[in-house]
Coordinates of N, CA and C in Angstrom, one line a residue:
M1 N 17.7 -29.7 23.6 CA 16.8 -28.9 22.8 C 15.9 -28.1 23.6
A2 N 15.3 -28.8 24.8 CA 14.3 -28.1 25.5 C 15.0 -27.1 26.3
E3 N 16.2 -27.3 26.8 CA 16.9 -26.2 27.5 C 17.1 -25.1 26.7
L4 N 17.6 -25.2 25.4 CA 17.8 -24.2 24.5 C 16.4 -23.4 24.2
A5 N 15.4 -24.1 24.1 CA 14.1 -23.5 23.8 C 13.7 -22.6 25.0
A6 N 14.0 -23.0 26.2 CA 13.6 -22.3 27.4 C 14.4 -21.0 27.5
L7 N 15.5 -20.9 26.9 CA 16.4 -19.7 27.0 C 16.0 -18.7 25.8
E8 N 15.1 -19.0 24.9 CA 14.7 -18.2 23.8 C 14.2 -16.9 24.3
D9 N 14.8 -15.8 23.8 CA 14.4 -14.4 24.3 C 13.9 -13.6 23.0
P10 N 12.6 -13.3 22.9 CA 12.1 -12.7 21.7 C 12.8 -11.4 21.3
K11 N 13.3 -10.6 22.4 CA 14.1 -9.4 22.1 C 15.4 -9.8 21.4
A12 N 16.1 -10.8 22.0 CA 17.4 -11.1 21.4 C 17.2 -11.6 20.0
R13 N 16.1 -12.4 19.8 CA 15.8 -12.9 18.4 C 15.6 -11.8 17.4
E14 N 14.8 -10.7 17.9 CA 14.6 -9.5 17.0 C 15.9 -8.9 16.6
V15 N 16.8 -8.7 17.5 CA 18.1 -8.1 17.3 C 18.9 -9.0 16.3
N16 N 19.0 -10.3 16.6 CA 19.8 -11.2 15.8 C 19.2 -11.4 14.4
E17 N 17.9 -11.3 14.2 CA 17.3 -11.4 12.9 C 17.6 -10.3 12.0
R18 N 17.9 -9.1 12.6 CA 18.4 -8.0 11.8 C 19.8 -8.2 11.2
H19 N 20.5 -9.2 11.8 CA 21.8 -9.5 11.2 C 21.8 -11.0 10.4
G20 N 20.5 -11.4 10.1 CA 20.3 -12.6 9.4 C 20.5 -14.0 10.3
D21 N 20.4 -13.8 11.6 CA 20.5 -14.9 12.4 C 19.2 -15.3 13.1
D22 N 18.8 -16.5 12.9 CA 17.3 -16.8 13.3 C 17.5 -17.6 14.7
H23 N 17.9 -16.9 15.7 CA 17.8 -17.4 17.0 C 17.7 -16.5 18.1
G24 N 17.2 -16.8 19.3 CA 17.0 -15.8 20.3 C 17.6 -16.2 21.7
V25 N 18.7 -17.0 21.6 CA 19.5 -17.4 22.8 C 20.7 -16.5 23.0
N26 N 20.8 -16.0 24.3 CA 21.9 -15.2 24.6 C 23.2 -16.0 24.6
L27 N 24.2 -15.5 23.9 CA 25.4 -16.2 23.6 C 26.2 -16.5 24.9
G28 N 26.1 -15.7 25.9 CA 26.7 -16.0 27.2 C 26.1 -17.1 27.8
K29 N 24.8 -17.3 27.8 CA 24.1 -18.4 28.4 C 24.5 -19.7 27.6
L30 N 24.6 -19.6 26.2 CA 24.9 -20.6 25.4 C 26.4 -21.2 25.7
R31 N 27.2 -20.3 25.9 CA 28.7 -20.7 26.3 C 28.6 -21.3 27.7
A32 N 27.8 -20.9 28.6 CA 27.7 -21.6 29.9 C 27.3 -22.9 29.8
I33 N 26.3 -23.3 28.9 CA 25.9 -24.7 28.6 C 27.0 -25.5 28.2
A34 N 27.7 -24.8 27.2 CA 28.9 -25.5 26.6 C 29.9 -25.9 27.6
K35 N 30.1 -25.0 28.5 CA 31.2 -25.2 29.6 C 30.9 -26.3 30.5
R36 N 29.5 -26.5 30.7 CA 29.0 -27.7 31.5 C 29.2 -28.9 30.8
L37 N 28.8 -28.9 29.5 CA 28.8 -30.1 28.7 C 30.2 -30.6 28.4
K38 N 31.1 -29.7 28.3 CA 32.6 -30.0 27.9 C 32.5 -30.5 26.4
T39 N 33.6 -31.1 26.0 CA 33.8 -31.7 24.7 C 33.0 -32.9 24.5
Q40 N 32.0 -32.9 23.6 CA 31.3 -34.2 23.2 C 31.1 -34.2 21.8
Q41 N 31.8 -34.9 21.1 CA 31.8 -34.9 19.5 C 30.5 -35.6 19.2
D42 N 30.1 -36.6 19.7 CA 28.8 -37.3 19.3 C 27.7 -36.5 19.5
L43 N 27.5 -35.8 20.7 CA 26.4 -34.8 20.9 C 26.5 -33.7 20.0
A44 N 27.7 -33.1 19.6 CA 27.8 -32.2 18.6 C 27.1 -32.5 17.3
G45 N 27.4 -33.7 16.9 CA 26.9 -34.1 15.6 C 25.4 -34.3 15.6
Q46 N 24.8 -34.8 16.8 CA 23.4 -34.8 16.9 C 22.7 -33.4 16.9
L47 N 23.4 -32.4 17.6 CA 22.9 -31.1 17.7 C 22.9 -30.4 16.3
W48 N 24.0 -30.6 15.6 CA 24.1 -30.1 14.2 C 23.0 -30.6 13.3
Q49 N 22.7 -31.9 13.4 CA 21.7 -32.5 12.5 C 20.2 -31.9 12.7
T50 N 20.0 -31.2 13.9 CA 18.7 -30.7 14.1 C 18.4 -29.6 13.1
G51 N 19.5 -28.9 12.6 CA 19.3 -27.8 11.7 C 19.0 -26.4 12.5
D52 N 18.7 -26.5 13.8 CA 18.4 -25.4 14.6 C 19.7 -24.5 14.8
T53 N 19.6 -23.2 14.6 CA 20.7 -22.2 14.7 C 21.4 -22.3 16.1
A54 N 20.6 -22.2 17.2 CA 21.1 -22.2 18.6 C 21.8 -23.6 18.8
A55 N 21.2 -24.6 18.3 CA 21.8 -26.0 18.5 C 23.2 -26.2 17.8
R56 N 23.1 -25.5 16.7 CA 24.4 -25.6 15.8 C 25.4 -24.7 16.4
L57 N 25.1 -23.6 17.0 CA 26.1 -22.8 17.7 C 26.7 -23.6 18.9
L58 N 25.9 -24.4 19.6 CA 26.3 -25.1 20.8 C 27.1 -26.2 20.3
A59 N 26.7 -26.9 19.2 CA 27.5 -28.0 18.5 C 28.9 -27.5 18.3
I60 N 29.1 -26.3 17.7 CA 30.4 -25.9 17.4 C 31.3 -25.7 18.7
L61 N 30.6 -25.3 19.8 CA 31.4 -25.1 21.0 C 31.7 -26.4 21.8
V62 N 31.0 -27.5 21.6 CA 31.3 -28.7 22.3 C 31.9 -29.8 21.4
C63 N 32.2 -29.4 20.0 CA 32.8 -30.5 19.2 C 34.3 -30.6 19.4
R64 N 35.0 -31.5 18.7 CA 36.4 -31.6 18.7 C 36.8 -31.2 17.3
P65 N 37.4 -30.0 17.1 CA 37.5 -29.5 15.8 C 38.4 -30.4 14.9
K66 N 39.4 -31.1 15.5 CA 40.4 -31.8 14.6 C 39.7 -33.2 14.3
A67 N 38.6 -33.5 14.7 CA 38.0 -34.8 14.5 C 37.2 -35.0 13.2
F68 N 37.0 -33.8 12.5 CA 36.1 -33.7 11.4 C 37.0 -34.1 10.1
E69 N 36.4 -34.9 9.2 CA 37.0 -35.1 7.9 C 36.8 -33.8 6.9
R70 N 37.6 -33.8 6.0 CA 37.5 -32.6 5.1 C 36.1 -32.5 4.4
D71 N 35.5 -33.6 3.9 CA 34.3 -33.7 3.2 C 33.0 -33.3 4.2
E72 N 33.2 -33.7 5.5 CA 32.2 -33.3 6.5 C 32.1 -31.8 6.7
L73 N 33.3 -31.2 6.8 CA 33.3 -29.8 6.9 C 32.8 -29.0 5.8
D74 N 33.1 -29.6 4.6 CA 32.6 -28.9 3.3 C 31.1 -28.8 3.3
V75 N 30.4 -30.1 3.7 CA 29.0 -30.1 3.8 C 28.4 -29.2 4.9
M76 N 29.1 -29.3 6.0 CA 28.7 -28.4 7.2 C 28.7 -26.9 6.7
L77 N 29.7 -26.4 6.1 CA 29.8 -25.1 5.7 C 28.7 -24.6 4.7
R78 N 28.4 -25.6 3.9 CA 27.3 -25.3 2.8 C 25.9 -25.4 3.5
E79 N 25.8 -26.1 4.6 CA 24.5 -26.1 5.4 C 24.4 -24.9 6.3
A80 N 25.5 -24.2 6.6 CA 25.5 -23.1 7.6 C 25.3 -21.8 6.9
R81 N 23.8 -21.6 6.8 CA 23.5 -20.4 5.9 C 23.3 -19.1 6.8
T82 N 23.4 -19.3 8.1 CA 23.2 -18.0 8.9 C 24.6 -17.5 9.2
P83 N 24.8 -16.2 9.3 CA 26.1 -15.6 9.4 C 26.9 -16.1 10.6
K84 N 26.1 -16.2 11.7 CA 26.8 -16.5 13.1 C 27.4 -18.0 13.0
V85 N 26.4 -18.9 12.5 CA 26.9 -20.3 12.4 C 28.1 -20.4 11.5
H86 N 28.0 -19.7 10.3 CA 29.1 -19.7 9.3 C 30.4 -19.1 9.9
D87 N 30.4 -18.1 10.6 CA 31.5 -17.5 11.2 C 32.2 -18.3 12.3
W88 N 31.3 -18.8 13.2 CA 31.8 -19.6 14.2 C 32.4 -20.9 13.8
L89 N 31.8 -21.5 12.7 CA 32.3 -22.8 12.1 C 33.7 -22.6 11.5
V90 N 33.8 -21.5 10.9 CA 35.1 -21.1 10.2 C 36.2 -20.9 11.3
N91 N 35.9 -20.1 12.2 CA 36.8 -19.6 13.2 C 37.1 -20.5 14.3
N92 N 36.1 -21.2 14.8 CA 36.3 -22.2 15.9 C 36.5 -23.6 15.6
V93 N 36.2 -24.0 14.3 CA 36.4 -25.4 14.0 C 37.4 -25.5 12.7
V94 N 37.1 -24.9 11.6 CA 37.8 -25.2 10.4 C 39.3 -24.7 10.6
K95 N 39.5 -23.6 11.2 CA 40.9 -23.0 11.4 C 41.7 -23.9 12.2
K96 N 41.2 -24.8 13.2 CA 41.9 -25.6 14.0 C 42.0 -27.1 13.4
N97 N 41.4 -27.2 12.1 CA 41.3 -28.7 11.6 C 42.5 -28.9 10.6
P98 N 43.0 -30.1 10.5 CA 44.1 -30.4 9.7 C 43.9 -30.1 8.2
H99 N 42.6 -30.0 7.8 CA 42.3 -29.9 6.3 C 42.1 -28.4 6.0
A100 N 42.4 -27.5 6.9 CA 42.0 -26.1 6.7 C 42.6 -25.6 5.4
E101 N 43.9 -25.9 5.1 CA 44.5 -25.3 4.0 C 43.9 -25.7 2.7
E102 N 43.7 -27.1 2.7 CA 43.0 -27.7 1.5 C 41.7 -27.1 1.3
L103 N 40.9 -26.9 2.3 CA 39.6 -26.3 2.2 C 39.7 -24.8 1.9
R104 N 40.7 -24.1 2.4 CA 40.9 -22.7 2.0 C 41.1 -22.5 0.5
V105 N 41.9 -23.3 -0.1 CA 42.0 -23.2 -1.6 C 40.8 -23.6 -2.4
A106 N 40.1 -24.6 -1.9 CA 38.9 -25.1 -2.6 C 37.8 -24.0 -2.5
W107 N 37.6 -23.6 -1.3 CA 36.5 -22.6 -1.0 C 36.7 -21.3 -1.8
S108 N 38.0 -20.9 -1.7 CA 38.2 -19.5 -2.4 C 37.8 -19.5 -3.8
A109 N 37.8 -20.6 -4.5 CA 37.4 -20.7 -5.9 C 36.0 -21.1 -6.1
D110 N 35.2 -21.3 -5.1 CA 33.9 -21.8 -5.2 C 32.9 -20.7 -5.8
P111 N 32.0 -21.1 -6.7 CA 31.1 -20.1 -7.2 C 30.0 -19.7 -6.3
D112 N 29.9 -20.3 -5.2 CA 28.9 -19.7 -4.2 C 29.6 -18.6 -3.3
P113 N 29.1 -17.4 -3.3 CA 29.9 -16.4 -2.7 C 30.0 -16.5 -1.2
V114 N 29.0 -17.1 -0.5 CA 29.1 -17.4 0.8 C 30.2 -18.4 1.2
V115 N 30.3 -19.5 0.4 CA 31.4 -20.5 0.5 C 32.7 -19.8 0.2
A116 N 32.7 -19.0 -0.8 CA 34.1 -18.3 -1.1 C 34.5 -17.5 0.0
S117 N 33.5 -16.8 0.6 CA 34.0 -15.8 1.8 C 34.6 -16.6 2.9
A118 N 34.3 -17.9 3.0 CA 35.0 -18.7 4.0 C 36.4 -19.0 3.6
G119 N 36.7 -19.2 2.3 CA 38.0 -19.3 1.7 C 38.8 -18.0 2.0
W120 N 38.1 -16.9 1.9 CA 38.9 -15.6 2.0 C 39.1 -15.4 3.6
A121 N 38.2 -15.9 4.4 CA 38.5 -15.7 5.9 C 39.7 -16.5 6.3
L122 N 39.8 -17.8 5.7 CA 41.0 -18.6 6.0 C 42.2 -18.1 5.3
T123 N 42.1 -17.3 4.2 CA 43.3 -16.7 3.6 C 43.8 -15.6 4.5
T124 N 42.8 -14.8 5.1 CA 43.1 -13.6 5.9 C 44.0 -14.2 7.2
E125 N 43.5 -15.4 7.7 CA 44.2 -16.0 8.8 C 45.7 -16.2 8.4
R126 N 45.8 -16.9 7.2 CA 47.1 -17.2 6.7 C 48.1 -15.9 6.5
V127 N 47.4 -14.9 6.0 CA 48.2 -13.6 5.9 C 48.7 -13.1 7.1
A128 N 47.9 -13.3 8.2 CA 48.3 -12.8 9.5 C 49.3 -13.7 10.2
R129 N 49.2 -15.0 10.1 CA 49.8 -16.0 10.9 C 50.9 -16.8 10.2
N130 N 50.7 -17.1 8.9 CA 51.6 -18.0 8.2 C 51.6 -17.7 6.7
P131 N 52.1 -16.4 6.4 CA 52.1 -16.0 5.1 C 53.1 -16.6 4.0
E132 N 54.0 -17.4 4.6 CA 55.0 -18.0 3.6 C 54.3 -18.8 2.7
G133 N 54.6 -18.7 1.4 CA 54.0 -19.5 0.3 C 52.8 -18.8 -0.4
L134 N 52.3 -17.7 0.3 CA 51.1 -17.0 -0.3 C 51.7 -16.0 -1.3
D135 N 51.0 -15.9 -2.4 CA 51.4 -14.7 -3.4 C 50.5 -13.6 -3.0
L136 N 51.0 -12.6 -2.2 CA 50.2 -11.5 -1.8 C 49.9 -10.5 -2.9
A137 N 50.8 -10.3 -3.8 CA 50.6 -9.5 -5.0 C 49.4 -10.0 -5.8
A138 N 49.4 -11.4 -6.0 CA 48.3 -12.0 -6.7 C 46.9 -11.8 -6.0
L139 N 46.9 -12.0 -4.7 CA 45.8 -11.7 -3.9 C 45.3 -10.4 -4.0
L140 N 46.2 -9.4 -4.1 CA 45.8 -8.0 -4.2 C 45.1 -7.8 -5.7
D141 N 45.7 -8.5 -6.7 CA 45.1 -8.5 -8.0 C 43.7 -8.8 -8.0
V142 N 43.4 -10.0 -7.3 CA 42.1 -10.6 -7.4 C 41.1 -9.5 -6.6
I143 N 41.6 -9.0 -5.4 CA 40.8 -8.0 -4.7 C 40.4 -6.8 -5.5
E144 N 41.5 -6.3 -6.2 CA 41.4 -5.1 -7.0 C 40.3 -5.3 -8.1
A145 N 40.3 -6.6 -8.8 CA 39.5 -6.9 -9.9 C 38.0 -7.2 -9.4
E146 N 37.8 -7.8 -8.2 CA 36.6 -8.5 -7.9 C 35.7 -7.8 -6.7
M147 N 36.5 -7.2 -5.8 CA 35.9 -6.8 -4.5 C 34.8 -5.7 -4.7
K148 N 34.9 -4.9 -5.6 CA 33.9 -3.8 -5.8 C 32.5 -4.4 -6.0
D149 N 32.3 -5.4 -6.9 CA 31.1 -5.9 -7.2 C 30.7 -7.2 -6.6
A150 N 31.5 -7.6 -5.6 CA 31.2 -8.9 -5.0 C 30.0 -8.8 -4.0
P151 N 29.2 -9.8 -3.8 CA 28.1 -9.8 -2.9 C 28.7 -9.6 -1.5
D152 N 27.7 -9.0 -0.6 CA 28.1 -8.4 0.7 C 29.0 -9.3 1.5
R153 N 28.7 -10.5 1.7 CA 29.5 -11.5 2.7 C 30.9 -11.7 2.0
L154 N 31.0 -11.9 0.7 CA 32.3 -12.1 0.1 C 33.0 -10.8 0.1
Q155 N 32.4 -9.7 -0.1 CA 33.0 -8.4 -0.2 C 33.6 -8.1 1.2
W156 N 33.0 -8.4 2.2 CA 33.4 -8.1 3.6 C 34.8 -9.0 3.8
A157 N 34.7 -10.2 3.4 CA 35.9 -11.1 3.6 C 37.0 -10.7 2.9
M158 N 36.7 -10.2 1.6 CA 37.9 -9.7 0.8 C 38.5 -8.5 1.3
N159 N 37.7 -7.7 1.9 CA 38.2 -6.4 2.5 C 39.0 -6.6 3.7
N160 N 38.5 -7.7 4.5 CA 39.3 -8.1 5.6 C 40.8 -8.5 5.3
C161 N 40.8 -9.2 4.1 CA 42.0 -9.7 3.6 C 42.9 -8.6 3.1
L162 N 42.3 -7.6 2.4 CA 43.0 -6.4 1.9 C 43.6 -5.7 3.1
A163 N 42.8 -5.4 4.1 CA 43.4 -4.7 5.3 C 44.5 -5.4 6.0
Q164 N 44.2 -6.8 6.1 CA 45.4 -7.5 6.8 C 46.7 -7.6 6.1
I165 N 46.6 -7.6 4.7 CA 47.8 -7.5 4.0 C 48.5 -6.1 4.2
G166 N 47.7 -5.1 4.2 CA 48.3 -3.7 4.4 C 48.8 -3.6 5.8
I167 N 48.2 -4.1 6.8 CA 48.6 -4.0 8.2 C 49.9 -4.7 8.4
D168 N 50.0 -5.9 7.9 CA 51.1 -6.8 8.3 C 52.2 -6.9 7.4
H169 N 52.1 -6.3 6.1 CA 53.1 -6.5 5.1 C 53.4 -5.0 4.5
A170 N 54.5 -4.4 5.1 CA 54.9 -3.1 4.7 C 55.1 -2.9 3.3
E171 N 55.6 -4.0 2.6 CA 56.0 -3.8 1.2 C 54.8 -3.7 0.3
H172 N 53.6 -4.1 0.8 CA 52.4 -4.0 0.0 C 51.4 -3.0 0.5
R173 N 51.9 -2.2 1.6 CA 50.9 -1.3 2.3 C 50.4 -0.3 1.3
A174 N 51.2 0.4 0.6 CA 50.9 1.6 -0.3 C 49.9 1.1 -1.3
R175 N 50.1 -0.1 -1.9 CA 49.2 -0.5 -2.9 C 47.8 -1.0 -2.3
A176 N 47.8 -1.6 -1.0 CA 46.6 -2.0 -0.4 C 45.8 -0.7 0.0
I177 N 46.4 0.3 0.4 CA 45.7 1.5 0.8 C 45.2 2.2 -0.5
D178 N 45.9 2.1 -1.6 CA 45.5 2.7 -2.9 C 44.3 2.0 -3.5
I179 N 44.3 0.6 -3.4 CA 43.2 -0.2 -3.8 C 41.9 0.1 -3.0
G180 N 42.1 0.3 -1.7 CA 41.0 0.7 -0.9 C 40.5 2.0 -1.1
E181 N 41.3 3.0 -1.4 CA 40.8 4.3 -1.8 C 40.0 4.4 -3.1
R182 N 40.6 3.6 -4.1 CA 40.0 3.7 -5.5 C 38.6 2.9 -5.4
L183 N 38.5 1.8 -4.7 CA 37.3 1.0 -4.7 C 36.3 1.6 -3.7
A184 N 36.8 2.3 -2.6 CA 35.9 2.9 -1.7 C 34.9 2.0 -1.0
V185 N 35.3 0.7 -1.0 CA 34.3 -0.3 -0.3 C 34.2 0.0 1.2
L186 N 33.0 0.1 1.7 CA 32.8 0.3 3.2 C 33.2 1.6 3.6
K187 N 33.4 2.6 2.7 CA 33.9 3.9 3.0 C 32.9 4.6 4.0
D188 N 31.6 4.4 3.7 CA 30.5 5.1 4.6 C 29.9 4.2 5.6
Y189 N 30.6 3.1 6.0 CA 30.0 2.1 6.8 C 29.9 2.8 8.3
P190 N 28.6 2.7 8.8 CA 28.5 3.4 10.2 C 29.3 2.7 11.3
T191 N 30.2 3.5 11.9 CA 31.1 3.0 12.9 C 30.8 3.6 14.3
S192 N 30.7 2.9 15.2 CA 30.5 3.3 16.6 C 31.7 4.1 17.2
P193 N 31.5 5.1 18.0 CA 32.6 5.8 18.6 C 33.5 5.0 19.3
G194 N 34.8 5.1 19.1 CA 35.8 4.2 19.7 C 36.1 3.0 18.9
C195 N 35.4 2.7 17.8 CA 35.6 1.5 17.0 C 36.3 2.0 15.7
T196 N 37.1 1.1 15.2 CA 37.9 1.5 13.9 C 37.0 1.1 12.7
S197 N 36.9 2.0 11.7 CA 36.2 1.9 10.6 C 36.7 0.6 9.8
P198 N 35.8 -0.2 9.2 CA 36.3 -1.2 8.3 C 36.8 -0.8 6.9
Y199 N 36.6 0.5 6.6 CA 37.1 1.0 5.4 C 38.7 0.8 5.4
A200 N 39.2 0.1 4.4 CA 40.5 -0.4 4.5 C 41.6 0.7 4.8
P201 N 41.6 1.8 4.0 CA 42.6 2.7 4.3 C 42.7 3.3 5.7
T202 N 41.6 3.5 6.3 CA 41.5 4.0 7.6 C 41.9 2.9 8.6
W203 N 41.5 1.7 8.4 CA 41.8 0.5 9.2 C 43.3 0.2 9.2
I204 N 43.8 0.2 8.0 CA 45.3 0.0 7.8 C 46.2 1.0 8.6
T205 N 45.8 2.3 8.4 CA 46.6 3.4 8.9 C 46.5 3.4 10.4
E206 N 45.2 3.1 11.1 CA 45.1 3.1 12.4 C 45.8 2.0 13.1
M207 N 45.7 0.7 12.5 CA 46.4 -0.4 13.1 C 47.9 -0.3 13.1
V208 N 48.5 0.2 12.0 CA 49.8 0.5 11.9 C 50.3 1.6 12.9
R209 N 49.5 2.5 13.1 CA 49.9 3.6 14.1 C 49.9 2.9 15.5
R210 N 49.0 2.1 15.8 CA 49.0 1.5 17.1 C 50.1 0.6 17.3
Q211 N 50.6 -0.2 16.2 CA 51.8 -1.0 16.3 C 53.0 -0.2 16.6
Q212 N 53.1 0.9 15.9 CA 54.3 1.8 16.1 C 54.3 2.4 17.5
D213 N 53.2 2.7 18.0 CA 53.0 3.2 19.4 C 53.5 2.3 20.4
R214 N 53.3 1.0 20.2 CA 53.7 -0.1 21.2 C 55.2 -0.4 21.1
Q215 N 55.9 0.1 20.0 CA 57.4 -0.3 19.9 C 58.1 0.7 20.8

């Protein structure tokens, strides 16, 4: 904790706080500490219990993702209220855990929109890597009905899923683009030069074009 405190950078904190993250530790330096520590599940648990955002990010980097029980991960996700901790926990831990599918189903139906967004992030992963057994048309029905008025974090996760369905599944592409155009979610999102817009119709079209160029 003393080492993390010594890495605190007020300018980094100012930038991070604009995105809802209350820490000022450079992530490259955080990863360097994790590389030195290697995997330490017990230490990860102690770091998580501090409640400190930088410590929790480090905990995620040094933990053993498959070691967590389902209920442990459920509690951790509900405690992870900053976007970076939430995203890292889902992507670096939950996705690699044997309970990921069970949690995906439970979280997707959760009344807390931040928890539900984790369910949608796991669903997007399945759309891309293991779509067998998913009802993609039903997912599009839910997105069409709920995405427009969803809170920001949940809306972003649903939009990612919409784009992934359109990119990876040609038979649903026209409908995915049509839903994106009608709902116009993130249509005016500021996008840096050279980056792809998160507006689903633009995103889908661009990624499909790149796939075709590589063929």
